[in-house]
Coordinates of C-alpha atoms in Angstrom, one line a residue:
M1 CA -9.3 32.8 -13.5
E2 CA -9.6 31.0 -16.7
N3 CA -10.5 27.4 -16.8
T4 CA -9.8 24.4 -19.1
N5 CA -12.6 22.0 -20.0
D6 CA -10.4 19.6 -22.1
T7 CA -7.7 17.9 -19.9
T8 CA -6.2 15.9 -22.8
G9 CA -3.4 18.3 -23.5
I10 CA -2.9 19.7 -20.0
N11 CA 0.5 19.4 -18.3
F12 CA 0.3 19.7 -14.5
I13 CA 3.1 20.9 -12.3
L14 CA 4.1 18.8 -9.3
L15 CA 5.6 21.1 -6.7
G16 CA 7.3 18.1 -5.2
L17 CA 8.5 17.1 -1.7
L18 CA 12.1 18.3 -1.8
N19 CA 14.1 21.3 -2.9
Y20 CA 17.8 21.7 -3.6
T21 CA 19.2 22.7 -0.2
Q22 CA 21.9 20.4 1.4
I23 CA 19.5 18.8 3.9
H24 CA 17.0 18.1 1.2
I25 CA 19.7 16.6 -1.1
F26 CA 20.5 14.3 1.8
F27 CA 16.8 13.3 2.2
F28 CA 16.7 12.7 -1.6
S29 CA 19.6 10.2 -1.2
V30 CA 17.7 8.5 1.6
V31 CA 14.6 8.2 -0.5
L32 CA 16.6 6.8 -3.5
M33 CA 18.3 4.2 -1.3
T34 CA 14.9 3.3 0.3
F35 CA 13.4 2.9 -3.1
L36 CA 16.1 0.6 -4.3
T37 CA 16.0 -1.4 -1.1
S38 CA 12.2 -1.7 -1.3
L39 CA 12.4 -2.8 -4.9
M40 CA 15.1 -5.5 -4.3
S41 CA 13.7 -6.8 -1.1
N42 CA 10.2 -7.2 -2.4
I43 CA 11.3 -8.9 -5.6
F44 CA 13.6 -11.2 -3.6
M45 CA 10.6 -12.1 -1.3
I46 CA 8.5 -13.0 -4.4
M47 CA 11.3 -15.1 -5.8
L48 CA 11.9 -16.8 -2.5
I49 CA 8.3 -17.8 -2.1
R50 CA 8.2 -19.2 -5.6
M51 CA 11.4 -21.1 -5.3
D52 CA 11.0 -22.7 -1.9
S53 CA 8.4 -25.6 -1.7
R54 CA 7.8 -25.1 2.0
L55 CA 6.4 -21.6 1.2
C56 CA 3.9 -22.9 -1.4
T57 CA 0.9 -22.3 0.8
P58 CA -2.0 -19.8 0.6
M59 CA -0.5 -17.6 3.3
Y60 CA 2.8 -17.1 1.4
F61 CA 1.0 -16.7 -1.9
L62 CA -1.0 -13.8 -0.4
L63 CA 2.3 -12.4 1.0
S64 CA 3.8 -12.6 -2.5
Q65 CA 0.9 -10.6 -3.8
L66 CA 1.5 -8.0 -1.1
S67 CA 5.1 -7.7 -2.2
L68 CA 4.0 -7.4 -5.9
M69 CA 1.6 -4.6 -4.9
D70 CA 4.5 -2.8 -3.1
V71 CA 6.8 -3.2 -6.1
M72 CA 4.2 -1.7 -8.4
L73 CA 3.4 1.1 -5.9
V74 CA 7.0 2.3 -5.6
L75 CA 7.4 2.1 -9.4
T76 CA 4.3 4.2 -9.8
V77 CA 5.5 7.0 -7.6
V78 CA 9.2 7.1 -7.1
P79 CA 10.8 7.0 -10.6
K80 CA 8.8 10.0 -11.8
M81 CA 9.7 11.9 -8.5
V82 CA 13.4 11.0 -8.9
G83 CA 13.5 11.9 -12.6
N84 CA 11.8 15.3 -12.1
Y85 CA 14.2 16.1 -9.2
L86 CA 17.4 15.1 -11.1
M87 CA 16.3 16.8 -14.4
H88 CA 15.0 20.0 -12.6
I89 CA 11.6 19.5 -14.2
R90 CA 8.2 19.2 -12.5
S91 CA 5.7 18.6 -15.3
I92 CA 3.4 15.6 -15.7
S93 CA 0.9 15.0 -18.5
S94 CA -2.8 14.5 -17.8
A95 CA -2.4 10.9 -19.1
G96 CA 0.5 10.3 -16.7
C97 CA -1.5 11.9 -13.8
G98 CA -4.5 9.7 -14.5
A99 CA -2.3 6.7 -14.6
Q100 CA -0.8 7.6 -11.2
I101 CA -4.2 8.1 -9.7
F102 CA -5.5 4.8 -11.1
L103 CA -2.5 2.7 -10.0
F104 CA -2.1 4.3 -6.6
V105 CA -5.8 3.8 -5.7
T106 CA -5.8 0.3 -7.2
L107 CA -2.8 -0.8 -5.2
E108 CA -2.9 1.3 -2.0
G109 CA -6.5 2.5 -1.8
G110 CA -8.3 -0.7 -2.5
G111 CA -6.3 -3.8 -3.4
E112 CA -4.0 -3.9 -0.4
C113 CA -6.9 -3.2 2.1
F114 CA -8.8 -6.3 1.0
L115 CA -5.6 -8.4 0.6
L116 CA -4.7 -7.7 4.2
A117 CA -8.2 -8.7 5.2
A118 CA -7.7 -12.0 3.2
M119 CA -4.4 -12.6 5.0
S120 CA -6.1 -12.1 8.4
Y121 CA -8.8 -14.7 7.4
D122 CA -6.0 -17.1 6.5
R123 CA -4.4 -16.7 10.0
Y124 CA -7.8 -17.1 11.6
V125 CA -8.4 -20.5 9.8
A126 CA -4.8 -21.7 10.4
I127 CA -5.0 -21.0 14.2
C128 CA -8.6 -21.6 15.0
H129 CA -9.4 -24.4 12.6
P130 CA -6.0 -26.0 11.7
L131 CA -7.5 -29.4 10.8
R132 CA -10.0 -27.9 8.4
Y133 CA -7.4 -25.5 6.9
P134 CA -7.2 -27.3 3.5
V135 CA -11.0 -27.0 3.1
L136 CA -11.7 -23.5 4.6
M137 CA -8.6 -22.0 2.9
S138 CA -8.4 -23.9 -0.3
W139 CA -6.3 -22.7 -3.2
Q140 CA -9.5 -21.9 -5.2
L141 CA -10.7 -19.6 -2.4
C142 CA -7.3 -18.1 -2.1
L143 CA -7.2 -17.2 -5.8
R144 CA -10.7 -15.8 -5.7
M145 CA -9.9 -13.5 -2.8
T146 CA -6.7 -12.4 -4.5
L147 CA -8.5 -11.6 -7.8
G148 CA -11.3 -10.0 -5.8
S149 CA -8.7 -7.7 -4.1
W150 CA -7.2 -6.7 -7.4
F151 CA -10.6 -6.2 -9.1
L152 CA -12.1 -4.0 -6.2
G153 CA -9.0 -1.9 -6.2
A154 CA -9.0 -1.5 -9.9
A155 CA -12.7 -0.5 -10.0
D156 CA -12.1 2.1 -7.4
G157 CA -9.0 3.4 -9.1
L158 CA -10.7 3.7 -12.5
M159 CA -13.7 5.5 -11.1
Q160 CA -11.5 8.0 -9.1
A161 CA -9.2 8.7 -12.1
A162 CA -12.0 9.1 -14.6
A163 CA -14.1 11.4 -12.3
T164 CA -11.1 13.5 -11.2
L165 CA -9.9 14.2 -14.8
N166 CA -13.4 15.0 -15.9
F167 CA -13.4 18.3 -14.0
S168 CA -12.5 21.6 -15.6
F169 CA -9.3 22.9 -14.1
C170 CA -8.2 26.5 -13.6
R171 CA -5.2 28.0 -15.5
T172 CA -3.0 27.4 -12.4
H173 CA -2.1 23.7 -12.8
E174 CA 0.3 23.4 -9.8
I175 CA -0.3 20.3 -7.7
D176 CA 1.1 20.8 -4.2
H177 CA 2.3 17.2 -4.0
F178 CA 5.1 14.9 -5.3
F179 CA 2.7 12.7 -7.3
C180 CA -0.8 12.9 -8.6
E181 CA -3.3 12.1 -5.9
A182 CA -7.0 12.6 -6.4
P183 CA -7.6 15.0 -3.3
S184 CA -4.7 17.2 -4.4
L185 CA -5.9 17.4 -8.0
V186 CA -9.5 18.1 -7.0
R187 CA -8.3 21.3 -5.2
L188 CA -7.4 22.8 -8.7
A189 CA -10.9 22.3 -10.1
C190 CA -12.9 25.3 -11.0
A191 CA -16.3 23.6 -10.7
D192 CA -18.1 22.6 -7.5
T193 CA -16.5 19.4 -6.2
S194 CA -18.5 19.0 -3.0
V195 CA -20.6 16.0 -4.3
F196 CA -17.4 14.3 -5.7
E197 CA -15.5 14.9 -2.4
Y198 CA -18.4 13.5 -0.4
A199 CA -18.7 10.4 -2.7
M200 CA -14.9 9.9 -2.5
Y201 CA -15.0 10.2 1.3
V202 CA -17.8 7.6 1.6
C203 CA -15.9 5.3 -0.8
C204 CA -12.6 5.6 1.2
V205 CA -14.5 5.0 4.5
L206 CA -16.0 1.8 3.0
M207 CA -12.7 0.7 1.4
L208 CA -11.0 1.1 4.8
L209 CA -13.6 0.3 7.4
V210 CA -14.9 -3.0 5.8
P211 CA -11.5 -4.6 5.6
I212 CA -10.4 -3.3 9.0
S213 CA -13.6 -4.6 10.5
L214 CA -12.9 -8.1 9.1
I215 CA -9.4 -7.9 10.3
L216 CA -10.4 -6.9 13.9
I217 CA -13.0 -9.7 14.0
S218 CA -10.4 -12.3 12.8
Y219 CA -7.8 -11.2 15.3
S220 CA -10.4 -11.1 18.2
L221 CA -11.3 -14.7 17.4
I222 CA -7.5 -15.6 17.1
L223 CA -6.8 -13.9 20.5
A224 CA -9.6 -15.8 22.2
A225 CA -8.3 -19.1 20.7
V226 CA -4.7 -18.4 21.6
L227 CA -5.5 -17.6 25.2
Q228 CA -7.2 -21.0 25.5
M229 CA -4.2 -22.9 24.3
C230 CA -2.6 -25.2 26.9
S231 CA 0.9 -25.4 25.3
N232 CA 3.2 -22.3 25.8
E233 CA 5.1 -23.3 22.7
A234 CA 1.9 -23.3 20.5
R235 CA 0.8 -20.0 22.0
K236 CA 4.2 -18.4 21.3
K237 CA 4.2 -19.7 17.7
A238 CA 0.7 -18.3 17.1
F239 CA 1.6 -14.9 18.6
T240 CA 4.9 -14.8 16.5
T241 CA 3.0 -15.7 13.3
C242 CA 0.3 -13.1 13.8
S243 CA 2.5 -10.3 15.2
S244 CA 4.2 -9.6 11.8
H245 CA 0.8 -9.3 10.1
I246 CA -0.5 -7.1 12.8
S247 CA 2.5 -4.8 12.5
V248 CA 1.9 -4.4 8.7
V249 CA -1.8 -3.8 9.2
G250 CA -1.1 -1.1 11.8
L251 CA 1.4 0.7 9.6
F252 CA -0.9 0.6 6.5
F253 CA -4.2 1.4 8.1
G254 CA -2.8 4.0 10.5
A255 CA -1.4 6.1 7.6
A256 CA -4.4 5.5 5.4
I257 CA -6.9 6.6 8.1
F258 CA -4.9 9.7 8.9
T259 CA -4.8 10.7 5.2
Y260 CA -8.3 10.0 4.1
M261 CA -10.6 10.1 7.2
R262 CA -9.4 13.4 8.7
P263 CA -11.9 16.3 8.6
K264 CA -11.1 18.8 5.8
S265 CA -10.4 21.6 8.4
F266 CA -7.5 19.6 9.8
R267 CA -5.8 19.0 6.4
S268 CA -2.6 20.6 5.2
A269 CA -0.6 20.0 2.1
N270 CA 2.7 19.5 4.0
H271 CA 1.2 16.9 6.4
D272 CA -0.4 15.1 3.4
K273 CA 3.0 15.0 1.6
I274 CA 4.9 13.6 4.6
V275 CA 2.3 10.9 5.4
S276 CA 2.1 10.0 1.6
A277 CA 5.9 9.7 1.6
F278 CA 5.7 7.4 4.6
Y279 CA 3.2 4.9 3.0
T280 CA 4.4 5.1 -0.6
I281 CA 8.1 5.0 0.0
F282 CA 9.0 3.7 3.4
T283 CA 6.2 1.3 4.3
P284 CA 6.9 -1.0 1.2
V285 CA 10.5 -1.5 2.5
L286 CA 9.2 -2.4 6.0
N287 CA 6.9 -5.2 4.9
P288 CA 9.4 -7.8 3.7
L289 CA 11.7 -6.9 6.7
I290 CA 8.9 -7.5 9.1
Y291 CA 7.9 -10.8 7.6
S292 CA 11.5 -12.0 7.2
L293 CA 12.7 -11.1 10.6
R294 CA 9.7 -12.4 12.5
N295 CA 8.8 -15.5 10.6
S296 CA 10.8 -18.7 11.2
E297 CA 9.7 -20.3 7.9
V298 CA 10.9 -17.3 5.8
K299 CA 14.2 -17.2 7.7
G300 CA 14.6 -20.9 7.1
A301 CA 14.0 -20.5 3.4
L302 CA 16.4 -17.5 3.4
R303 CA 19.2 -19.6 5.1
K304 CA 18.6 -22.4 2.6
C305 CA 18.9 -20.0 -0.3
M306 CA 22.1 -18.5 1.1
D307 CA 23.6 -21.9 1.6
Q308 CA 22.8 -22.8 -2.1
V309 CA 24.6 -19.6 -3.2
K310 CA 27.6 -20.5 -1.2

């Protein structure tokens, strides 16, 4: 099988998630509606947080960054997928493929992991040290954690995109996926990729386990503090505030661990595509719904906004 050392002019073929049967056309309409709902709900969440003075706190600033990452994530994956499906084309350039790998890893693989860890620290300080909250969770620290999340994600994304596209690829450029993801692209390489795959596995483990360890420590301390509260109302408010974040953490890390930390022998292209569709298309629409339905301050700001419209 011939190989290609220069990836500059290569066009890869995305085999996609759906075909043109009736049931798959129905699934396509569901994906399209979910994409539009995700886009509108996350943009609305960002605007709501910026407009309402009661939401001008580090907690909601971090939430707005989560919504921004979700908006960028769905725009990275879904428009190309929808365009290819409607126009009956499946090609993507090497530059487009590299951009998708970089943005996907930046947003989903690194940035969101550390942002969720920062959000758990914010909840820990708010519940366990409420009087010292302005000091322990200052705006300066909040901005540093946010910039750190973006930087770590971008650094990981840049390394993975550059390393993946540096391989020589076989003449068959068919990617069994609906977007360019590093593990799917590496399968097409003609060279030995074992060292890269091992390095990528270690990197993914660190990018997942370090944040999730910080999150587990934060919520263990929060649980201990909540159980010691005398007031049932204060305990209920603390559980309600944290439950939305725990739900988002569970959805995100559950899908990520299933995708990146499974042994290679248990992997299959179909399973990878289904799980990838879940956390790139459906999870972003759940985040604003979870926070708006289970957070009294967000619901209050939403009612205020609706009253102003009326």
